[in-house]
mmCIF file of C-alpha atoms in Angstrom:
data_model
loop_
_atom_site.group_PDB
_atom_site.id
_atom_site.type_symbol
_atom_site.label_atom_id
_atom_site.label_comp_id
_atom_site.label_asym_id
_atom_site.label_seq_id
_atom_site.Cartn_x
_atom_site.Cartn_y
_atom_site.Cartn_z
ATOM 1 C CA MET A 1 0.000 0.000 0.000
ATOM 2 C CA ASP A 2 1.281 3.443 -0.948
ATOM 3 C CA GLU A 3 2.346 5.430 2.127
ATOM 4 C CA LYS A 4 0.171 8.399 1.047
ATOM 5 C CA LYS A 5 -2.909 6.163 0.937
ATOM 6 C CA ARG A 6 -2.378 4.509 4.309
ATOM 7 C CA VAL A 7 -5.172 4.675 6.856
ATOM 8 C CA GLN A 8 -3.470 6.491 9.705
ATOM 9 C CA PHE A 9 -5.794 5.556 12.551
ATOM 10 C CA ILE A 10 -5.246 1.860 11.773
ATOM 11 C CA ASP A 11 -1.481 2.370 11.748
ATOM 12 C CA MET A 12 -1.920 4.051 15.130
ATOM 13 C CA VAL A 13 -3.614 0.913 16.517
ATOM 14 C CA LYS A 14 -0.780 -1.253 15.205
ATOM 15 C CA GLY A 15 1.796 1.172 16.612
ATOM 16 C CA ILE A 16 0.241 0.988 20.102
ATOM 17 C CA THR A 17 0.080 -2.792 19.888
ATOM 18 C CA ILE A 18 3.648 -3.309 18.711
ATOM 19 C CA LEU A 19 5.032 -1.110 21.500
ATOM 20 C CA CYS A 20 3.108 -3.185 24.037
ATOM 21 C CA VAL A 21 4.430 -6.366 22.417
ATOM 22 C CA ALA A 22 7.990 -5.078 22.828
ATOM 23 C CA LEU A 23 7.460 -4.231 26.495
ATOM 24 C CA TYR A 24 5.611 -7.468 27.204
ATOM 25 C CA HIS A 25 8.415 -9.610 25.818
ATOM 26 C CA ILE A 26 11.110 -8.131 28.038
ATOM 27 C CA ILE A 27 9.584 -6.538 31.144
ATOM 28 C CA ALA A 28 9.715 -8.331 34.487
ATOM 29 C CA PRO A 29 6.666 -10.277 35.671
ATOM 30 C CA GLY A 30 4.300 -8.485 37.961
ATOM 31 C CA MET A 31 1.804 -5.661 37.609
ATOM 32 C CA PHE A 32 3.501 -4.052 34.590
ATOM 33 C CA TRP A 33 3.862 -7.361 32.776
ATOM 34 C CA ARG A 34 0.230 -8.270 33.458
ATOM 35 C CA PHE A 35 -0.963 -4.892 32.150
ATOM 36 C CA PHE A 36 0.897 -5.185 28.841
ATOM 37 C CA ALA A 37 -0.083 -8.846 28.554
ATOM 38 C CA GLY A 38 -3.710 -7.750 28.856
ATOM 39 C CA ILE A 39 -3.382 -5.182 26.081
ATOM 40 C CA ILE A 40 -1.704 -7.719 23.817
ATOM 41 C CA GLY A 41 -4.301 -10.336 24.704
ATOM 42 C CA SER A 42 -6.954 -7.962 23.430
ATOM 43 C CA LEU A 43 -5.191 -6.211 20.558
ATOM 44 C CA PHE A 44 -2.605 -8.574 19.104
ATOM 45 C CA PHE A 45 -5.253 -10.009 16.789
ATOM 46 C CA CYS A 46 -5.244 -6.678 14.946
ATOM 47 C CA PHE A 47 -2.342 -7.833 12.751
ATOM 48 C CA PHE A 48 -4.420 -10.753 11.481
ATOM 49 C CA PHE A 49 -7.612 -8.686 11.393
ATOM 50 C CA PHE A 50 -6.175 -5.827 9.335
ATOM 51 C CA SER A 51 -4.429 -8.254 6.996
ATOM 52 C CA GLY A 52 -7.910 -9.252 5.869
ATOM 53 C CA TYR A 53 -9.283 -5.717 6.123
ATOM 54 C CA PHE A 54 -6.973 -4.483 3.368
ATOM 55 C CA TYR A 55 -7.389 -7.435 1.042
ATOM 56 C CA SER A 56 -8.884 -6.680 -2.391
ATOM 57 C CA PRO A 57 -10.218 -9.837 -4.064
ATOM 58 C CA GLY A 58 -9.986 -10.363 -7.786
ATOM 59 C CA LYS A 59 -7.069 -7.994 -8.420
ATOM 60 C CA LYS A 60 -4.594 -10.881 -8.591
ATOM 61 C CA THR A 61 -4.801 -14.533 -9.410
ATOM 62 C CA LEU A 62 -4.814 -16.990 -6.533
ATOM 63 C CA THR A 63 -1.176 -17.884 -7.197
ATOM 64 C CA GLU A 64 -0.128 -14.232 -7.415
ATOM 65 C CA SER A 65 -1.859 -13.437 -4.109
ATOM 66 C CA ILE A 66 -0.133 -16.313 -2.321
ATOM 67 C CA LEU A 67 3.272 -15.410 -3.787
ATOM 68 C CA SER A 68 2.754 -11.795 -2.704
ATOM 69 C CA ARG A 69 2.075 -12.902 0.867
ATOM 70 C CA ALA A 70 5.108 -15.198 0.775
ATOM 71 C CA LYS A 71 7.316 -12.303 -0.321
ATOM 72 C CA SER A 72 6.048 -9.958 2.379
ATOM 73 C CA LEU A 73 6.025 -12.507 5.236
ATOM 74 C CA LEU A 74 8.328 -15.466 4.576
ATOM 75 C CA VAL A 75 11.239 -13.481 3.142
ATOM 76 C CA PRO A 76 11.527 -11.393 6.351
ATOM 77 C CA PHE A 77 10.990 -14.540 8.444
ATOM 78 C CA PHE A 78 13.950 -16.379 6.937
ATOM 79 C CA SER A 79 16.233 -13.386 6.384
ATOM 80 C CA TYR A 80 15.820 -11.922 9.881
ATOM 81 C CA SER A 81 15.973 -15.234 11.740
ATOM 82 C CA LEU A 82 19.023 -16.440 9.823
ATOM 83 C CA THR A 83 20.856 -13.117 10.259
ATOM 84 C CA PHE A 84 20.124 -12.930 13.985
ATOM 85 C CA TRP A 85 20.992 -16.608 14.465
ATOM 86 C CA ILE A 86 24.419 -16.037 12.874
ATOM 87 C CA ILE A 87 25.153 -13.020 15.082
ATOM 88 C CA GLY A 88 23.774 -14.720 18.194
ATOM 89 C CA SER A 89 25.715 -17.932 17.544
ATOM 90 C CA ILE A 90 29.002 -16.051 17.154
ATOM 91 C CA ILE A 91 28.438 -14.246 20.462
ATOM 92 C CA LEU A 92 27.451 -17.433 22.319
ATOM 93 C CA ILE A 93 30.350 -19.431 20.935
ATOM 94 C CA ILE A 94 32.835 -16.681 21.877
ATOM 95 C CA GLN A 95 31.314 -16.561 25.377
ATOM 96 C CA GLY A 96 31.625 -20.349 25.657
ATOM 97 C CA ALA A 97 27.885 -20.748 26.211
ATOM 98 C CA GLU A 98 27.314 -22.667 22.988
ATOM 99 C CA THR A 99 29.176 -25.074 20.716
ATOM 100 C CA ILE A 100 29.049 -24.992 16.935
ATOM 101 C CA VAL A 101 27.146 -28.288 16.967
ATOM 102 C CA ASP A 102 24.554 -26.921 19.400
ATOM 103 C CA ALA A 103 24.145 -23.786 17.298
ATOM 104 C CA LEU A 104 23.557 -25.807 14.126
ATOM 105 C CA CYS A 105 21.106 -28.085 15.929
ATOM 106 C CA CYS A 106 19.239 -25.036 17.143
ATOM 107 C CA LEU A 107 18.880 -23.739 13.599
ATOM 108 C CA ARG A 108 17.811 -27.148 12.318
ATOM 109 C CA ASN A 109 15.220 -27.543 15.057
ATOM 110 C CA PHE A 110 13.923 -24.023 14.597
ATOM 111 C CA TYR A 111 13.275 -24.308 10.883
ATOM 112 C CA ALA A 112 12.092 -27.923 11.085
ATOM 113 C CA GLY A 113 9.666 -27.234 13.917
ATOM 114 C CA SER A 114 9.232 -23.586 12.938
ATOM 115 C CA ILE A 115 6.961 -21.522 15.138
ATOM 116 C CA TRP A 116 7.995 -22.874 18.555
ATOM 117 C CA ASN A 117 6.464 -26.301 18.045
ATOM 118 C CA ARG A 118 7.965 -29.411 19.617
ATOM 119 C CA VAL A 119 5.743 -31.960 17.899
ATOM 120 C CA ILE A 120 7.829 -32.481 14.769
ATOM 121 C CA GLN A 121 11.040 -32.471 16.833
ATOM 122 C CA ASP A 122 9.649 -35.136 19.148
ATOM 123 C CA GLN A 123 8.742 -37.262 16.133
ATOM 124 C CA PHE A 124 12.391 -37.291 15.047
ATOM 125 C CA GLY A 125 13.724 -37.604 18.595
ATOM 126 C CA TRP A 126 15.724 -34.389 18.317
ATOM 127 C CA GLU A 127 16.935 -32.637 21.435
ATOM 128 C CA TYR A 128 15.595 -29.169 21.902
ATOM 129 C CA HIS A 129 19.074 -27.849 22.733
ATOM 130 C CA SER A 130 19.139 -24.148 23.531
ATOM 131 C CA LEU A 131 16.193 -22.956 21.491
ATOM 132 C CA GLY A 132 14.186 -20.851 23.935
ATOM 133 C CA ARG A 133 17.084 -20.499 26.366
ATOM 134 C CA ASN A 134 20.085 -19.102 24.528
ATOM 135 C CA TYR A 135 18.069 -18.062 21.464
ATOM 136 C CA PRO A 136 14.793 -16.650 22.850
ATOM 137 C CA PHE A 137 14.521 -14.125 20.025
ATOM 138 C CA LEU A 138 13.944 -16.880 17.434
ATOM 139 C CA ALA A 139 10.803 -18.075 19.181
ATOM 140 C CA ASP A 140 9.077 -14.734 18.668
ATOM 141 C CA PHE A 141 9.279 -15.032 14.876
ATOM 142 C CA TRP A 142 6.406 -17.549 14.936
ATOM 143 C CA PHE A 143 3.968 -14.840 13.910
ATOM 144 C CA LEU A 144 5.122 -14.449 10.299
ATOM 145 C CA PRO A 145 4.650 -18.056 9.088
ATOM 146 C CA ALA A 146 1.430 -18.246 11.115
ATOM 147 C CA LEU A 147 0.014 -15.217 9.307
ATOM 148 C CA PHE A 148 1.213 -16.591 5.959
ATOM 149 C CA LEU A 149 -0.496 -19.967 6.426
ATOM 150 C CA ALA A 150 -3.680 -18.314 7.690
ATOM 151 C CA SER A 151 -3.628 -15.973 4.694
ATOM 152 C CA ILE A 152 -3.525 -18.888 2.252
ATOM 153 C CA VAL A 153 -6.659 -20.387 3.825
ATOM 154 C CA PHE A 154 -8.335 -16.966 3.828
ATOM 155 C CA ILE A 155 -7.462 -16.183 0.202
ATOM 156 C CA VAL A 156 -8.793 -19.543 -1.001
ATOM 157 C CA ILE A 157 -12.043 -18.993 0.898
ATOM 158 C CA VAL A 158 -12.581 -15.450 -0.383
ATOM 159 C CA GLU A 159 -11.598 -16.182 -3.980
ATOM 160 C CA LYS A 160 -13.181 -19.608 -4.399
ATOM 161 C CA ILE A 161 -15.853 -20.211 -1.762
ATOM 162 C CA SER A 162 -17.374 -17.236 0.074
ATOM 163 C CA LYS A 163 -18.765 -14.524 -2.168
ATOM 164 C CA THR A 164 -21.406 -13.050 0.163
ATOM 165 C CA ILE A 165 -21.446 -11.661 3.701
ATOM 166 C CA ILE A 166 -23.576 -14.560 4.932
ATOM 167 C CA SER A 167 -21.266 -17.167 3.438
ATOM 168 C CA GLN A 168 -18.292 -15.441 5.050
ATOM 169 C CA PHE A 169 -19.881 -15.643 8.486
ATOM 170 C CA ILE A 170 -20.620 -19.310 7.855
ATOM 171 C CA SER A 171 -16.995 -19.842 6.816
ATOM 172 C CA MET A 172 -15.821 -18.145 10.030
ATOM 173 C CA ALA A 173 -18.056 -20.433 12.081
ATOM 174 C CA VAL A 174 -16.690 -23.511 10.280
ATOM 175 C CA LEU A 175 -13.088 -22.404 10.806
ATOM 176 C CA LEU A 176 -13.699 -21.795 14.510
ATOM 177 C CA PHE A 177 -15.428 -25.167 14.802
ATOM 178 C CA ILE A 178 -12.398 -26.904 13.242
ATOM 179 C CA SER A 179 -9.973 -25.161 15.614
ATOM 180 C CA GLY A 180 -12.321 -25.833 18.524
ATOM 181 C CA ALA A 181 -12.481 -29.543 17.672
ATOM 182 C CA LEU A 182 -8.701 -29.794 17.389
ATOM 183 C CA SER A 183 -8.410 -27.975 20.715
ATOM 184 C CA TYR A 184 -11.029 -30.129 22.421
ATOM 185 C CA PHE A 185 -9.270 -33.343 21.434
ATOM 186 C CA SER A 186 -5.826 -31.837 22.244
ATOM 187 C CA ILE A 187 -4.520 -32.443 18.731
ATOM 188 C CA ASN A 188 -1.181 -30.699 18.258
ATOM 189 C CA LEU A 189 0.137 -30.686 14.705
ATOM 190 C CA PRO A 190 3.593 -29.808 13.352
ATOM 191 C CA TYR A 191 4.061 -26.098 12.689
ATOM 192 C CA ASN A 192 1.056 -25.380 14.931
ATOM 193 C CA LEU A 193 -1.271 -26.154 12.032
ATOM 194 C CA GLN A 194 -4.088 -26.714 14.520
ATOM 195 C CA MET A 195 -4.239 -22.944 15.039
ATOM 196 C CA ILE A 196 -4.392 -21.957 11.361
ATOM 197 C CA PRO A 197 -8.220 -22.145 11.076
ATOM 198 C CA PHE A 198 -8.485 -19.836 14.106
ATOM 199 C CA TRP A 199 -6.070 -17.300 12.591
ATOM 200 C CA ALA A 200 -7.751 -17.581 9.185
ATOM 201 C CA ALA A 201 -11.110 -16.817 10.805
ATOM 202 C CA LEU A 202 -9.618 -13.594 12.207
ATOM 203 C CA VAL A 203 -8.302 -12.575 8.782
ATOM 204 C CA LEU A 204 -11.724 -13.310 7.295
ATOM 205 C CA LEU A 205 -13.374 -11.278 10.058
ATOM 206 C CA GLY A 206 -11.256 -8.276 9.085
ATOM 207 C CA TYR A 207 -12.232 -8.602 5.430
ATOM 208 C CA THR A 208 -15.922 -8.931 6.316
ATOM 209 C CA CYS A 209 -15.740 -5.881 8.587
ATOM 210 C CA LYS A 210 -14.340 -3.855 5.704
ATOM 211 C CA LEU A 211 -17.341 -4.806 3.575
ATOM 212 C CA LEU A 212 -19.668 -3.873 6.444
ATOM 213 C CA LYS A 213 -17.807 -0.554 6.992
ATOM 214 C CA VAL A 214 -17.722 -1.094 10.764
ATOM 215 C CA PHE A 215 -15.422 1.907 11.347
ATOM 216 C CA ASP A 216 -17.690 4.323 9.489
ATOM 217 C CA ARG A 217 -21.022 3.702 11.179
ATOM 218 C CA LEU A 218 -20.421 5.864 14.254
ATOM 219 C CA LYS A 219 -19.153 9.407 14.459
ATOM 220 C CA GLY A 220 -18.756 12.151 17.034
ATOM 221 C CA MET A 221 -19.503 11.622 20.719
ATOM 222 C CA ALA A 222 -21.090 8.202 20.207
ATOM 223 C CA ALA A 223 -17.871 6.924 18.614
ATOM 224 C CA TRP A 224 -15.780 8.353 21.480
ATOM 225 C CA ILE A 225 -17.944 6.877 24.241
ATOM 226 C CA LEU A 226 -18.695 3.447 22.773
ATOM 227 C CA GLY A 227 -15.171 3.029 21.437
ATOM 228 C CA ALA A 228 -13.569 3.881 24.773
ATOM 229 C CA LEU A 229 -15.979 1.636 26.689
ATOM 230 C CA ALA A 230 -15.349 -1.308 24.353
ATOM 231 C CA ALA A 231 -11.573 -0.919 24.624
ATOM 232 C CA VAL A 232 -11.485 -0.488 28.409
ATOM 233 C CA ILE A 233 -13.911 -3.301 29.147
ATOM 234 C CA SER A 234 -12.280 -5.853 26.828
ATOM 235 C CA ILE A 235 -8.754 -5.117 28.049
ATOM 236 C CA SER A 236 -9.836 -5.057 31.705
ATOM 237 C CA VAL A 237 -11.649 -8.375 31.401
ATOM 238 C CA ILE A 238 -8.716 -10.209 29.887
ATOM 239 C CA VAL A 239 -6.315 -8.697 32.458
ATOM 240 C CA SER A 240 -8.554 -9.873 35.299
ATOM 241 C CA LEU A 241 -8.976 -13.373 33.852
ATOM 242 C CA GLY A 242 -5.306 -13.711 32.969
ATOM 243 C CA TYR A 243 -5.561 -16.156 30.114
ATOM 244 C CA GLY A 244 -2.204 -17.369 28.873
ATOM 245 C CA THR A 245 -0.934 -15.926 25.617
ATOM 246 C CA ASN A 246 0.396 -19.350 24.677
ATOM 247 C CA LEU A 247 -2.862 -19.637 22.755
ATOM 248 C CA PHE A 248 -1.351 -17.184 20.275
ATOM 249 C CA ARG A 249 1.381 -19.659 19.342
ATOM 250 C CA GLY A 250 -0.419 -22.910 19.849
ATOM 251 C CA ILE A 251 -2.216 -24.944 22.461
ATOM 252 C CA PHE A 252 -0.027 -26.227 25.257
ATOM 253 C CA ASP A 253 -1.989 -26.293 28.511
ATOM 254 C CA GLU A 254 -5.221 -24.538 27.517
ATOM 255 C CA PRO A 255 -7.318 -26.933 25.423
ATOM 256 C CA VAL A 256 -10.489 -25.051 26.439
ATOM 257 C CA VAL A 257 -12.714 -24.301 23.450
ATOM 258 C CA TRP A 258 -14.676 -21.511 25.065
ATOM 259 C CA VAL A 259 -11.449 -19.636 25.856
ATOM 260 C CA MET A 260 -10.699 -19.606 22.131
ATOM 261 C CA ILE A 261 -14.171 -18.258 21.318
ATOM 262 C CA PHE A 262 -13.861 -15.669 24.081
ATOM 263 C CA LEU A 263 -10.537 -14.450 22.723
ATOM 264 C CA PHE A 264 -11.993 -14.221 19.217
ATOM 265 C CA ILE A 265 -14.955 -12.105 20.333
ATOM 266 C CA ASN A 266 -12.981 -10.077 22.857
ATOM 267 C CA GLY A 267 -10.268 -9.401 20.301
ATOM 268 C CA PHE A 268 -12.762 -7.957 17.836
ATOM 269 C CA ILE A 269 -14.369 -5.760 20.519
ATOM 270 C CA SER A 270 -11.048 -4.297 21.624
ATOM 271 C CA ILE A 271 -9.801 -3.762 18.057
ATOM 272 C CA TRP A 272 -13.028 -2.000 17.138
ATOM 273 C CA GLY A 273 -12.945 0.118 20.306
ATOM 274 C CA VAL A 274 -9.325 1.236 20.031
ATOM 275 C CA SER A 275 -9.751 1.830 16.295
ATOM 276 C CA MET A 276 -12.790 4.018 16.860
ATOM 277 C CA VAL A 277 -11.005 6.127 19.484
ATOM 278 C CA SER A 278 -7.908 6.384 17.267
ATOM 279 C CA LYS A 279 -10.078 7.468 14.347
ATOM 280 C CA GLN A 280 -11.695 10.201 16.437
ATOM 281 C CA ILE A 281 -8.295 11.396 17.653
ATOM 282 C CA GLU A 282 -7.149 11.668 14.050
ATOM 283 C CA ASP A 283 -10.383 13.386 12.973
ATOM 284 C CA ILE A 284 -10.030 16.203 15.506
ATOM 285 C CA GLY A 285 -6.595 17.026 14.104
ATOM 286 C CA VAL A 286 -4.220 15.505 16.669
ATOM 287 C CA ASN A 287 -0.840 14.686 15.141
ATOM 288 C CA VAL A 288 -0.463 10.918 15.468
ATOM 289 C CA SER A 289 2.130 10.541 12.717
ATOM 290 C CA LYS A 290 4.875 9.226 15.040
ATOM 291 C CA ILE A 291 2.893 6.363 16.530
ATOM 292 C CA ALA A 292 1.312 5.703 13.106
ATOM 293 C CA PHE A 293 4.777 5.532 11.588
ATOM 294 C CA LEU A 294 5.712 2.761 14.016
ATOM 295 C CA GLY A 295 2.524 0.954 13.108
ATOM 296 C CA SER A 296 3.142 1.217 9.381
ATOM 297 C CA HIS A 297 6.639 -0.215 9.863
ATOM 298 C CA SER A 298 5.749 -2.526 12.731
ATOM 299 C CA ILE A 299 7.650 -5.403 11.191
ATOM 300 C CA TYR A 300 10.942 -3.645 12.003
ATOM 301 C CA LEU A 301 10.102 -3.216 15.658
ATOM 302 C CA TYR A 302 8.652 -6.705 15.870
ATOM 303 C CA MET A 303 11.719 -8.392 14.420
ATOM 304 C CA TYR A 304 14.373 -6.297 16.137
ATOM 305 C CA HIS A 305 13.197 -5.653 19.681
ATOM 306 C CA VAL A 306 13.710 -9.073 21.302
ATOM 307 C CA PHE A 307 17.067 -9.543 19.604
ATOM 308 C CA ILE A 308 18.254 -6.144 20.835
ATOM 309 C CA ALA A 309 17.085 -6.932 24.363
ATOM 310 C CA TRP A 310 18.966 -10.227 24.153
ATOM 311 C CA LEU A 311 22.121 -8.387 23.039
ATOM 312 C CA ILE A 312 21.841 -6.016 26.011
ATOM 313 C CA CYS A 313 21.390 -8.990 28.359
ATOM 314 C CA SER A 314 24.379 -10.818 26.846
ATOM 315 C CA PHE A 315 26.749 -7.964 27.651
ATOM 316 C CA THR A 316 25.224 -6.782 30.948
ATOM 317 C CA GLY A 317 24.424 -10.092 32.620
ATOM 318 C CA PHE A 318 20.754 -9.137 33.081
ATOM 319 C CA SER A 319 18.072 -11.754 32.568
ATOM 320 C CA MET A 320 15.321 -11.121 30.036
ATOM 321 C CA ARG A 321 12.783 -13.009 32.115
ATOM 322 C CA TYR A 322 12.535 -13.217 35.874
ATOM 323 C CA ASP A 323 10.907 -15.626 38.265
ATOM 324 C CA PRO A 324 8.123 -13.602 39.915
ATOM 325 C CA GLU A 325 8.589 -15.496 43.194
ATOM 326 C CA THR A 326 12.200 -14.351 43.569
ATOM 327 C CA MET A 327 11.932 -10.940 41.912
ATOM 328 C CA THR A 328 13.247 -8.049 44.024
ATOM 329 C CA VAL A 329 12.959 -4.287 43.610
ATOM 330 C CA SER A 330 16.422 -4.098 42.090
ATOM 331 C CA THR A 331 15.606 -6.700 39.426
ATOM 332 C CA LEU A 332 12.372 -4.864 38.651
ATOM 333 C CA GLU A 333 14.309 -1.635 38.142
ATOM 334 C CA LYS A 334 16.813 -3.427 35.917
ATOM 335 C CA SER A 335 14.018 -4.948 33.897
ATOM 336 C CA ILE A 336 12.293 -1.615 33.343
ATOM 337 C CA LEU A 337 15.575 0.002 32.288
ATOM 338 C CA LEU A 338 16.310 -2.921 29.988
ATOM 339 C CA SER A 339 12.845 -2.654 28.470
ATOM 340 C CA LEU A 340 13.047 1.071 27.854
ATOM 341 C CA ALA A 341 16.575 0.813 26.423
ATOM 342 C CA SER A 342 15.718 -1.986 24.007
ATOM 343 C CA VAL A 343 12.488 -0.327 22.889
ATOM 344 C CA ALA A 344 14.307 2.981 22.328
ATOM 345 C CA ILE A 345 17.038 1.307 20.285
ATOM 346 C CA SER A 346 14.457 -0.700 18.333
ATOM 347 C CA ILE A 347 12.544 2.451 17.456
ATOM 348 C CA LEU A 348 15.758 4.104 16.323
ATOM 349 C CA ILE A 349 16.568 1.134 14.098
ATOM 350 C CA SER A 350 13.060 1.106 12.647
ATOM 351 C CA VAL A 351 13.334 4.802 11.811
ATOM 352 C CA LEU A 352 16.755 4.401 10.212
ATOM 353 C CA ALA A 353 15.751 1.303 8.278
ATOM 354 C CA ALA A 354 12.648 3.035 6.920
ATOM 355 C CA ASP A 355 14.376 6.292 5.938
ATOM 356 C CA LYS A 356 12.745 7.199 2.635
ATOM 357 C CA GLY A 357 15.525 9.614 1.724
ATOM 358 C CA LYS A 358 18.135 6.858 1.395
ATOM 359 C CA ASP A 359 18.310 3.756 -0.729
ATOM 360 C CA ILE A 360 19.315 1.377 2.038
ATOM 361 C CA LYS A 361 20.171 -2.147 0.943
ATOM 362 C CA VAL A 362 18.909 -3.557 4.241
ATOM 363 C CA LYS A 363 15.550 -1.989 3.531
ATOM 364 C CA ARG A 364 15.318 -3.669 0.125
ATOM 365 C CA ILE A 365 16.090 -7.049 1.699
ATOM 366 C CA PHE A 366 13.982 -6.803 4.830
ATOM 367 C CA MET A 367 11.154 -4.453 3.861
ATOM 368 C CA ALA A 368 7.705 -5.939 4.235
ATOM 369 C CA ASP A 369 4.212 -4.702 4.891
ATOM 370 C CA TRP A 370 1.498 -6.384 6.944
ATOM 371 C CA GLU A 371 -1.032 -5.482 4.255
ATOM 372 C CA ALA A 372 1.020 -6.595 1.241
#
């Protein structure tokens, strides 16, 4: 999408979400962690939702649409993860925390099992090695292949099956039923394939909401009040219930179908609410270009922030994640400083990488857009 044609209030929602993702990944457990976890639990679905919201059917063939998604999602997935793995492996090997064999096994396991899934590794009897311990930043790349696989299902449905609003709602119900059945019977598939129908339903929901013009039906005070209420209530509810965000990656210890349905409904309510408030803020003339800029280039912040935090930890001796039972005030202060430092550096990198005035080779290799 051309930068001049971007919908700024939607970029603002993505910018808010991606900042909370960065803080959630690296802040110490406790009140702050729970707060950001609640926001993510309500808003993280926006990346799937808006992927469908901006889809225009019929402009490309089915093959062209899939290849376009592969270019915008899988190319960054492999290029970022491989680059960061090389840098991380060199540092760990120099520090004596990793051997070359362990590093290669980590890479093999990561790409074979992909988005933090142990099923395929267990089938081959592979050791998990240090994936998730010495290489925590790799685990957070799960989102890109998940969105790609969900997009394929969505594109096939929109182009070949569902041509009306009613049929799209039926398709969403079928997709949720499939994910619910897999969840109910605790069926875990390689590459977290059991979650793809759930993610595809979210993408389809975004596309359907575009057709229904859900962000254009309220204006003025009604949009302010209802939007704010929807956002506050949905985020507050999920914070109070404390559902695990493992459901975002796959089902580990939460094979509860109604939790999945709750997250689907709650996610839509919060996305709609925050979007409505953001739209009103933009309409009254508030300059939201900075936060919208982060949203429009959220892939930079998403891919860089955990790796940068890991680099800071490697050279300072801090831990990225703390045990809440042993956490002290000093570790909380360190964690907050670490979080702010890594977020600040990540933002700086995202700004430099997206500098339109320079033809940066890194940009040509890594550039991607959630709506591509």
